[in-house]
Amino acid sequence: MLKKFTIFGSGFVGKNLCLFLEKRGYRVFMPSKQNFKFKNNLNHVIYCIGNQNWLDNLQTTYEANLGMLAKILFNNRFKSFTLISSTRLYLANKQNETNENNFIKVDTSRSNFFYNSLKITAENLCLSINKKNIKVVRISNLYANKFTKQKYILPSLIRDATLKKK
């Protein structure tokens, strides 16, 4: 039987996961933000909704990284659930403390840790449900093949190397 996936998140990660799965012949449902359905069997869920504008819009950041996640987890059935999280969680850790078995430090006195607090809470929520079919994956260094507009370090280095030949 053909596996069916529901992907929440239509940004860079969600779109590329959708393309990847469809190329392999899987059926993929990617609901738009206004059309999230509840009380359904969502089959294999990948949750990659995110919002990193934590300094600009706290409510949207909360909803994207934690609020909607809880609604989906508690109001649907699924065969598996994968939360896409971020290695940004290690930001306050020392360099040798970036293993998933290390404690994660969050500095609540700094406003740019709001995002990290939501991500770690989302991970903890998923893992506290205590179902074997719920997983958390921390990804890092995302970039596309167009390096002209991305502002993060790796795309910036590639863009500079391409343009300046250094």
Short mmCIF file of C-alpha atoms in Angstrom, two decimals:
data_model
loop_
_atom_site.label_atom_id
_atom_site.label_comp_id
_atom_site.label_asym_id
_atom_site.label_seq_id
_atom_site.Cartn_x
_atom_site.Cartn_y
_atom_site.Cartn_z
CA MET A 1 0.00 0.00 0.00
CA LEU A 2 1.21 3.48 -0.90
CA LYS A 3 2.29 5.60 2.07
CA LYS A 4 0.44 8.87 2.58
CA PHE A 5 2.07 11.89 4.17
CA THR A 6 0.67 15.10 5.57
CA ILE A 7 3.19 17.92 5.67
CA PHE A 8 2.46 20.95 7.81
CA GLY A 9 4.59 23.84 6.64
CA SER A 10 4.84 25.23 3.14
CA GLY A 11 8.17 26.99 3.50
CA PHE A 12 11.58 25.87 2.30
CA VAL A 13 11.63 22.58 4.25
CA GLY A 14 8.00 21.64 3.61
CA LYS A 15 8.11 22.30 -0.13
CA ASN A 16 11.32 20.35 -0.58
CA LEU A 17 10.07 17.42 1.50
CA CYS A 18 6.90 17.38 -0.58
CA LEU A 19 8.88 17.29 -3.84
CA PHE A 20 11.19 14.60 -2.48
CA LEU A 21 8.31 12.33 -1.40
CA GLU A 22 6.24 12.88 -4.56
CA LYS A 23 9.24 11.99 -6.76
CA ARG A 24 9.39 8.68 -4.91
CA GLY A 25 5.73 8.00 -5.61
CA TYR A 26 4.23 8.81 -2.23
CA ARG A 27 0.95 10.68 -1.85
CA VAL A 28 1.41 13.99 -0.08
CA PHE A 29 -1.21 16.30 1.40
CA MET A 30 0.05 19.78 2.27
CA PRO A 31 -2.81 21.81 3.75
CA SER A 32 -2.68 25.57 3.47
CA LYS A 33 -2.59 27.54 6.71
CA GLN A 34 -6.30 28.34 6.50
CA ASN A 35 -7.33 24.75 5.75
CA PHE A 36 -5.87 22.73 8.62
CA LYS A 37 -8.33 19.97 9.39
CA PHE A 38 -8.74 18.26 12.69
CA LYS A 39 -10.22 14.99 13.91
CA ASN A 40 -8.67 13.23 10.92
CA ASN A 41 -6.29 10.37 10.27
CA LEU A 42 -3.31 12.25 8.87
CA ASN A 43 -1.25 9.09 8.22
CA HIS A 44 2.47 9.98 8.37
CA VAL A 45 2.83 13.58 9.59
CA ILE A 46 5.85 15.82 9.15
CA TYR A 47 5.56 19.07 11.09
CA CYS A 48 7.89 21.72 9.73
CA ILE A 49 5.95 24.89 10.38
CA GLY A 50 8.27 27.51 11.68
CA ASN A 51 8.56 31.20 12.09
CA GLN A 52 11.81 32.82 12.96
CA ASN A 53 10.53 36.40 13.19
CA TRP A 54 10.40 36.11 16.96
CA LEU A 55 11.41 39.71 17.54
CA ASP A 56 8.76 41.06 15.16
CA ASN A 57 5.69 38.96 15.93
CA LEU A 58 5.66 36.91 19.13
CA GLN A 59 2.13 35.59 18.64
CA THR A 60 2.77 34.27 15.13
CA THR A 61 6.04 32.75 16.31
CA TYR A 62 4.25 31.02 19.20
CA GLU A 63 1.46 29.68 16.97
CA ALA A 64 3.86 28.38 14.31
CA ASN A 65 6.35 26.71 16.61
CA LEU A 66 4.13 25.45 19.43
CA GLY A 67 0.44 26.43 19.34
CA MET A 68 -0.50 24.74 16.07
CA LEU A 69 1.69 21.75 16.90
CA ALA A 70 -0.32 21.03 20.05
CA LYS A 71 -3.62 21.33 18.18
CA ILE A 72 -2.47 18.87 15.53
CA LEU A 73 -1.01 16.39 18.03
CA PHE A 74 -4.04 16.33 20.32
CA ASN A 75 -6.82 16.49 17.73
CA ASN A 76 -5.79 13.99 15.06
CA ARG A 77 -4.79 10.41 14.52
CA PHE A 78 -1.57 9.53 12.74
CA LYS A 79 0.61 6.52 11.97
CA SER A 80 3.77 8.49 12.65
CA PHE A 81 4.63 12.04 13.59
CA THR A 82 7.96 13.76 12.93
CA LEU A 83 8.72 17.19 14.34
CA ILE A 84 11.40 19.07 12.44
CA SER A 85 13.31 21.10 15.00
CA SER A 86 16.57 23.04 14.91
CA THR A 87 20.15 22.68 16.08
CA ARG A 88 19.86 26.36 16.96
CA LEU A 89 18.86 24.98 20.36
CA TYR A 90 22.57 24.55 21.13
CA LEU A 91 23.20 28.30 20.78
CA ALA A 92 23.95 28.85 24.50
CA ASN A 93 25.91 25.62 24.88
CA LYS A 94 29.68 25.36 24.73
CA GLN A 95 31.12 23.97 21.50
CA ASN A 96 31.59 20.46 22.93
CA GLU A 97 28.02 20.43 24.30
CA THR A 98 26.16 20.01 21.02
CA ASN A 99 25.16 16.38 21.28
CA GLU A 100 21.50 15.44 21.61
CA ASN A 101 22.31 13.84 24.98
CA ASN A 102 23.65 17.12 26.40
CA PHE A 103 21.51 19.48 28.40
CA ILE A 104 20.25 22.43 26.38
CA LYS A 105 20.78 25.84 27.91
CA VAL A 106 18.25 28.60 27.34
CA ASP A 107 18.92 32.16 28.42
CA THR A 108 15.48 33.59 29.21
CA SER A 109 16.95 37.04 29.82
CA ARG A 110 17.75 37.40 26.11
CA SER A 111 14.81 38.02 23.77
CA ASN A 112 16.38 36.08 20.90
CA PHE A 113 16.00 32.89 22.95
CA PHE A 114 12.20 33.03 22.69
CA TYR A 115 12.39 30.92 19.52
CA ASN A 116 14.67 28.39 21.23
CA SER A 117 12.29 28.16 24.19
CA LEU A 118 9.40 27.35 21.87
CA LYS A 119 11.41 24.77 19.94
CA ILE A 120 12.59 22.95 23.06
CA THR A 121 9.06 23.03 24.50
CA ALA A 122 7.70 21.61 21.23
CA GLU A 123 10.27 18.81 21.36
CA ASN A 124 9.45 18.11 24.99
CA LEU A 125 5.72 18.03 24.24
CA CYS A 126 6.22 15.50 21.44
CA LEU A 127 8.47 13.26 23.49
CA SER A 128 6.29 13.52 26.62
CA ILE A 129 3.35 11.97 24.79
CA ASN A 130 5.40 8.78 25.01
CA LYS A 131 4.41 7.13 21.77
CA LYS A 132 7.03 5.30 19.76
CA ASN A 133 5.63 6.73 16.54
CA ILE A 134 6.58 10.33 17.47
CA LYS A 135 10.07 11.51 16.56
CA VAL A 136 12.04 14.74 16.72
CA VAL A 137 14.69 15.62 14.13
CA ARG A 138 17.02 18.62 14.58
CA ILE A 139 18.25 20.00 11.29
CA SER A 140 20.94 22.56 10.61
CA ASN A 141 22.47 24.73 7.89
CA LEU A 142 19.56 24.92 5.49
CA TYR A 143 20.18 26.56 2.15
CA ALA A 144 18.87 26.42 -1.38
CA ASN A 145 20.61 26.59 -4.72
CA LYS A 146 20.00 30.34 -5.04
CA PHE A 147 22.39 32.20 -2.80
CA THR A 148 21.43 35.76 -3.70
CA LYS A 149 18.93 36.53 -0.94
CA GLN A 150 19.63 34.17 1.92
CA LYS A 151 21.18 35.93 4.90
CA TYR A 152 22.56 33.05 6.97
CA ILE A 153 26.25 32.23 7.25
CA LEU A 154 26.63 29.27 4.86
CA PRO A 155 24.71 30.84 1.95
CA SER A 156 26.61 34.08 2.58
CA LEU A 157 29.95 32.28 2.34
CA ILE A 158 28.91 30.49 -0.86
CA ARG A 159 27.56 33.71 -2.38
CA ASP A 160 30.78 35.59 -1.57
CA ALA A 161 32.93 32.76 -2.92
CA THR A 162 30.91 32.68 -6.14
CA LEU A 163 30.85 36.44 -6.70
CA LYS A 164 34.31 37.35 -5.41
CA LYS A 165 36.04 34.11 -6.51
CA LYS A 166 37.53 33.75 -2.99
#
